[in-house]
Short mmCIF file of C-alpha atoms in Angstrom, two decimals:
data_model
loop_
_atom_site.label_atom_id
_atom_site.label_comp_id
_atom_site.label_asym_id
_atom_site.label_seq_id
_atom_site.Cartn_x
_atom_site.Cartn_y
_atom_site.Cartn_z
CA UNK A 1 8.73 16.21 -26.97
CA UNK A 2 9.89 12.84 -25.73
CA UNK A 3 10.70 11.90 -22.15
CA UNK A 4 13.13 9.31 -20.84
CA UNK A 5 10.59 6.82 -19.50
CA UNK A 6 8.85 6.65 -22.91
CA UNK A 7 11.90 4.91 -24.35
CA UNK A 8 12.07 2.28 -21.60
CA UNK A 9 10.28 -0.96 -22.47
CA UNK A 10 9.64 -4.04 -20.33
CA UNK A 11 11.11 -6.64 -22.65
CA UNK A 12 12.37 -5.66 -26.11
CA UNK A 13 13.45 -2.29 -27.46
CA UNK A 14 12.42 -3.19 -31.00
CA UNK A 15 8.74 -3.84 -30.15
CA UNK A 16 5.75 -1.58 -29.41
CA UNK A 17 5.78 -0.29 -25.82
CA UNK A 18 1.99 -0.33 -25.38
CA UNK A 19 1.74 -3.98 -26.35
CA UNK A 20 4.61 -4.91 -24.04
CA UNK A 21 3.10 -3.02 -21.10
CA UNK A 22 -0.22 -4.78 -21.67
CA UNK A 23 1.52 -8.18 -21.75
CA UNK A 24 3.57 -7.37 -18.63
CA UNK A 25 0.56 -6.37 -16.51
CA UNK A 26 -1.47 -9.33 -17.77
CA UNK A 27 1.43 -11.55 -16.68
CA UNK A 28 1.86 -10.10 -13.17
CA UNK A 29 -1.84 -9.38 -12.50
CA UNK A 30 -2.37 -12.23 -10.03
CA UNK A 31 0.44 -11.04 -7.72
CA UNK A 32 0.25 -7.29 -8.38
CA UNK A 33 -1.82 -6.23 -5.37
CA UNK A 34 0.03 -8.22 -2.74
CA UNK A 35 3.41 -7.19 -4.13
CA UNK A 36 2.50 -3.51 -4.25
CA UNK A 37 1.29 -3.46 -0.66
CA UNK A 38 4.27 -5.44 0.63
CA UNK A 39 6.88 -3.48 -1.30
CA UNK A 40 5.44 -0.15 -0.13
CA UNK A 41 4.79 -1.39 3.45
CA UNK A 42 1.11 -0.54 2.75
CA UNK A 43 1.98 3.17 2.51
CA UNK A 44 0.39 3.18 -0.96
CA UNK A 45 -2.99 2.99 0.80
CA UNK A 46 -2.18 6.19 2.72
CA UNK A 47 -1.21 7.93 -0.54
CA UNK A 48 -4.55 7.01 -2.11
CA UNK A 49 -6.44 8.33 0.91
CA UNK A 50 -4.54 11.61 0.63
CA UNK A 51 -5.48 11.88 -3.06
CA UNK A 52 -9.14 11.09 -2.32
CA UNK A 53 -9.26 13.89 0.27
CA UNK A 54 -7.98 16.25 -2.43
CA UNK A 55 -10.46 15.13 -5.10
CA UNK A 56 -13.34 15.33 -2.59
CA UNK A 57 -13.00 19.11 -2.66
CA UNK A 58 -14.42 19.04 -6.21
CA UNK A 59 -17.51 17.00 -5.15
CA UNK A 60 -17.45 15.04 -8.44
CA UNK A 61 -20.45 13.07 -9.67
CA UNK A 62 -18.59 11.34 -12.51
CA UNK A 63 -15.00 10.11 -12.15
CA UNK A 64 -12.55 8.51 -14.59
CA UNK A 65 -9.74 6.37 -13.17
CA UNK A 66 -7.01 6.15 -15.82
CA UNK A 67 -4.68 3.12 -15.71
CA UNK A 68 -6.99 1.70 -13.06
CA UNK A 69 -5.19 -1.66 -12.81
CA UNK A 70 -7.04 -3.80 -10.28
CA UNK A 71 -9.28 -0.91 -9.24
CA UNK A 72 -7.94 0.01 -5.80
CA UNK A 73 -8.15 3.77 -6.46
CA UNK A 74 -11.62 3.47 -8.02
CA UNK A 75 -12.92 1.44 -5.07
CA UNK A 76 -11.54 3.86 -2.49
CA UNK A 77 -13.01 6.76 -4.48
CA UNK A 78 -16.42 5.09 -4.57
CA UNK A 79 -16.37 4.50 -0.82
CA UNK A 80 -15.33 8.03 0.10
CA UNK A 81 -16.67 10.32 -2.64
CA UNK A 82 -20.16 8.86 -3.10
CA UNK A 83 -19.98 9.67 -6.81
CA UNK A 84 -22.76 8.55 -9.15
CA UNK A 85 -20.40 6.83 -11.57
CA UNK A 86 -16.73 5.82 -11.64
CA UNK A 87 -15.21 4.33 -14.78
CA UNK A 88 -11.86 2.55 -14.58
CA UNK A 89 -9.90 2.19 -17.82
CA UNK A 90 -6.78 0.16 -18.53
CA UNK A 91 -5.10 -1.76 -21.34
CA UNK A 92 -4.71 -4.90 -19.22
CA UNK A 93 -7.88 -6.99 -19.24
CA UNK A 94 -6.50 -9.41 -16.63
CA UNK A 95 -5.85 -6.60 -14.17
CA UNK A 96 -9.41 -5.37 -14.64
CA UNK A 97 -10.79 -8.90 -14.21
CA UNK A 98 -9.36 -8.86 -10.71
CA UNK A 99 -10.78 -5.36 -10.23
CA UNK A 100 -14.27 -6.53 -11.20
CA UNK A 101 -14.13 -9.30 -8.60
CA UNK A 102 -13.04 -6.81 -5.94
CA UNK A 103 -15.82 -4.40 -6.90
CA UNK A 104 -18.38 -7.20 -6.70
CA UNK A 105 -17.09 -8.24 -3.28
CA UNK A 106 -17.40 -4.63 -2.11
CA UNK A 107 -20.95 -4.36 -3.50
CA UNK A 108 -20.05 -1.42 -5.73
CA UNK A 109 -21.12 -2.77 -9.14
CA UNK A 110 -23.76 -0.04 -9.40
CA UNK A 111 -21.06 2.65 -9.19
CA UNK A 112 -17.85 1.24 -10.73
CA UNK A 113 -17.47 -0.13 -14.25
CA UNK A 114 -14.34 -1.11 -16.16
CA UNK A 115 -13.50 -0.61 -19.83
CA UNK A 116 -10.48 -1.60 -21.85
CA UNK A 117 -9.22 1.62 -23.40
CA UNK A 118 -6.03 2.92 -24.93
CA UNK A 119 -5.32 5.91 -22.74
CA UNK A 120 -3.76 7.71 -25.70
CA UNK A 121 -7.09 7.65 -27.56
CA UNK A 122 -10.11 7.06 -25.35
CA UNK A 123 -13.63 6.62 -26.71
CA UNK A 124 -15.32 9.09 -24.31
CA UNK A 125 -16.81 12.37 -25.51
CA UNK A 126 -15.19 15.69 -24.62
CA UNK A 127 -15.94 16.87 -21.06
CA UNK A 128 -17.46 13.56 -19.94
CA UNK A 129 -16.13 13.57 -16.36
CA UNK A 130 -16.12 15.88 -13.35
CA UNK A 131 -12.80 14.45 -12.17
CA UNK A 132 -9.96 12.33 -13.53
CA UNK A 133 -7.69 10.33 -11.25
CA UNK A 134 -4.71 8.08 -11.84
CA UNK A 135 -2.35 6.23 -9.52
CA UNK A 136 1.06 4.85 -10.50
CA UNK A 137 0.21 4.38 -14.17
CA UNK A 138 1.02 7.38 -16.31
CA UNK A 139 4.76 6.71 -16.38
CA UNK A 140 3.90 3.65 -18.50
CA UNK A 141 2.42 5.83 -21.27
CA UNK A 142 4.25 5.50 -24.59
CA UNK A 143 3.38 9.19 -25.16
CA UNK A 144 3.06 11.18 -21.94
CA UNK A 145 1.98 14.42 -23.64
CA UNK A 146 -0.66 12.57 -25.67
CA UNK A 147 -2.01 10.73 -22.64
CA UNK A 148 -2.31 13.91 -20.58
CA UNK A 149 -4.04 15.73 -23.44
CA UNK A 150 -6.59 12.90 -23.55
CA UNK A 151 -7.16 13.16 -19.80
CA UNK A 152 -7.69 16.90 -20.24
CA UNK A 153 -10.04 16.40 -23.19
CA UNK A 154 -12.45 14.09 -21.33
CA UNK A 155 -12.48 16.33 -18.23
CA UNK A 156 -15.16 19.01 -18.06
CA UNK A 157 -14.13 22.65 -17.78
CA UNK A 158 -13.38 23.39 -14.14
CA UNK A 159 -12.92 19.69 -13.37
CA UNK A 160 -10.05 18.40 -11.24
CA UNK A 161 -7.19 16.07 -12.11
CA UNK A 162 -5.31 14.21 -9.35
CA UNK A 163 -2.33 11.99 -10.17
CA UNK A 164 -0.21 9.87 -7.84
CA UNK A 165 3.14 8.76 -9.18
CA UNK A 166 6.20 7.12 -7.67
CA UNK A 167 9.19 9.44 -7.72
CA UNK A 168 12.81 9.60 -6.65
CA UNK A 169 13.37 11.39 -3.31
CA UNK A 170 15.48 14.53 -3.65
CA UNK A 171 16.98 14.85 -0.16
CA UNK A 172 19.75 12.95 1.63
CA UNK A 173 19.57 10.24 2.94
CA UNK A 174 16.22 9.11 1.50
CA UNK A 175 17.45 9.53 -2.08
CA UNK A 176 20.36 7.15 -1.47
CA UNK A 177 18.30 4.68 0.56
CA UNK A 178 15.54 4.60 -2.04
CA UNK A 179 18.04 3.97 -4.83
CA UNK A 180 19.51 0.99 -2.97
CA UNK A 181 16.03 -0.40 -2.20
CA UNK A 182 14.67 0.09 -5.72
CA UNK A 183 17.71 -1.50 -7.37
CA UNK A 184 18.05 -4.51 -5.07
CA UNK A 185 15.05 -5.49 -2.92
CA UNK A 186 12.26 -4.35 -5.26
CA UNK A 187 13.37 -6.15 -8.47
CA UNK A 188 14.61 -9.26 -6.65
CA UNK A 189 11.44 -9.73 -4.61
CA UNK A 190 9.32 -8.80 -7.62
CA UNK A 191 11.00 -11.46 -9.75
CA UNK A 192 10.60 -14.10 -7.05
CA UNK A 193 6.89 -13.52 -6.44
CA UNK A 194 5.62 -12.48 -9.87
CA UNK A 195 7.78 -14.94 -11.86
CA UNK A 196 8.53 -12.12 -14.32
CA UNK A 197 12.27 -11.63 -14.75
CA UNK A 198 12.12 -8.00 -15.91
CA UNK A 199 8.84 -6.37 -14.81
CA UNK A 200 10.04 -4.81 -11.57
CA UNK A 201 13.39 -3.75 -13.00
CA UNK A 202 11.40 -1.98 -15.73
CA UNK A 203 9.19 -0.27 -13.16
CA UNK A 204 12.26 0.96 -11.24
CA UNK A 205 13.81 2.34 -14.41
CA UNK A 206 10.64 4.26 -15.31
CA UNK A 207 10.48 5.84 -11.84
CA UNK A 208 13.99 7.23 -12.25
CA UNK A 209 13.40 8.48 -15.81
CA UNK A 210 9.97 10.02 -15.26
CA UNK A 211 9.78 13.86 -15.16
CA UNK A 212 9.15 15.04 -11.61
CA UNK A 213 8.13 18.07 -9.59
CA UNK A 214 8.22 21.40 -11.41
CA UNK A 215 9.03 19.72 -14.72
CA UNK A 216 5.88 17.61 -14.48
CA UNK A 217 3.82 20.69 -13.55
CA UNK A 218 5.06 22.36 -16.73
CA UNK A 219 4.05 19.30 -18.77
CA UNK A 220 0.56 19.37 -17.23
CA UNK A 221 0.14 23.02 -18.14
CA UNK A 222 1.30 22.36 -21.68
CA UNK A 223 -1.33 19.61 -21.94
CA UNK A 224 -4.09 22.13 -21.20
CA UNK A 225 -4.38 22.11 -17.40
CA UNK A 226 -4.34 25.17 -15.15
CA UNK A 227 -3.43 25.75 -11.51
CA UNK A 228 -1.14 22.71 -11.63
CA UNK A 229 0.81 21.97 -8.45
CA UNK A 230 2.59 19.11 -6.73
CA UNK A 231 3.12 17.80 -3.23
CA UNK A 232 5.75 15.27 -2.22
CA UNK A 233 4.59 12.47 0.07
CA UNK A 234 6.63 10.19 2.37
CA UNK A 235 9.96 11.96 1.84
CA UNK A 236 9.36 12.19 -1.91
CA UNK A 237 8.87 8.49 -2.63
CA UNK A 238 5.49 9.46 -4.09
CA UNK A 239 4.32 12.77 -5.56
CA UNK A 240 0.75 13.99 -5.87
CA UNK A 241 -0.06 16.29 -8.80
CA UNK A 242 -3.25 18.37 -8.76
CA UNK A 243 -4.58 20.43 -11.66
CA UNK A 244 -7.80 21.85 -13.06
CA UNK A 245 -9.08 22.30 -16.60
#
């Protein structure tokens, strides 16, 4: 089954989405962190802390951070969970280069490592991780079902999945205010700072097209997860999904 965001591509409709997403994040890597924090008024840090509190209930020793980007989620997890090993995977090498520098500055090289992986076909053995986490990345998958099945495959039985994803608020007036903000301020400021004319318009479009709430819970269950649930954060601008294998 296809979903709307899978058909949205950063640059050209006649080219491979995965390659375009890799190019886009390589291009905006140097400004990604500062833009994200500014555009979310630093609320994204609160969302990550909320997700870490949830994953801490599973007391994981090994954690996989899918679509790790520059490693913010992995670093916060290492600081709060005291896991033995956290592996961050992404298709953008330039994003992970920044992540490696941040990990080194935080003195967490002994815990966090990065690997370039296609999230639709990762090289890890079945059941390799106690927990799988992902923040603001899965809506970029060219195949959402395939990516979630991979996340389920590498998670041990009984392990926990926690996903953060940007979503469209459902209630008035936040739904209307968010639409105005995401269609005007976000792409304009993103273009000005990142020097990428389409990246932040693409990201807005994928937020609106991505399956949300109960629909996403159904997709998680179809991918092999159990006890899937969701919780809307900050008036529904972000949604946290929690599931077990």
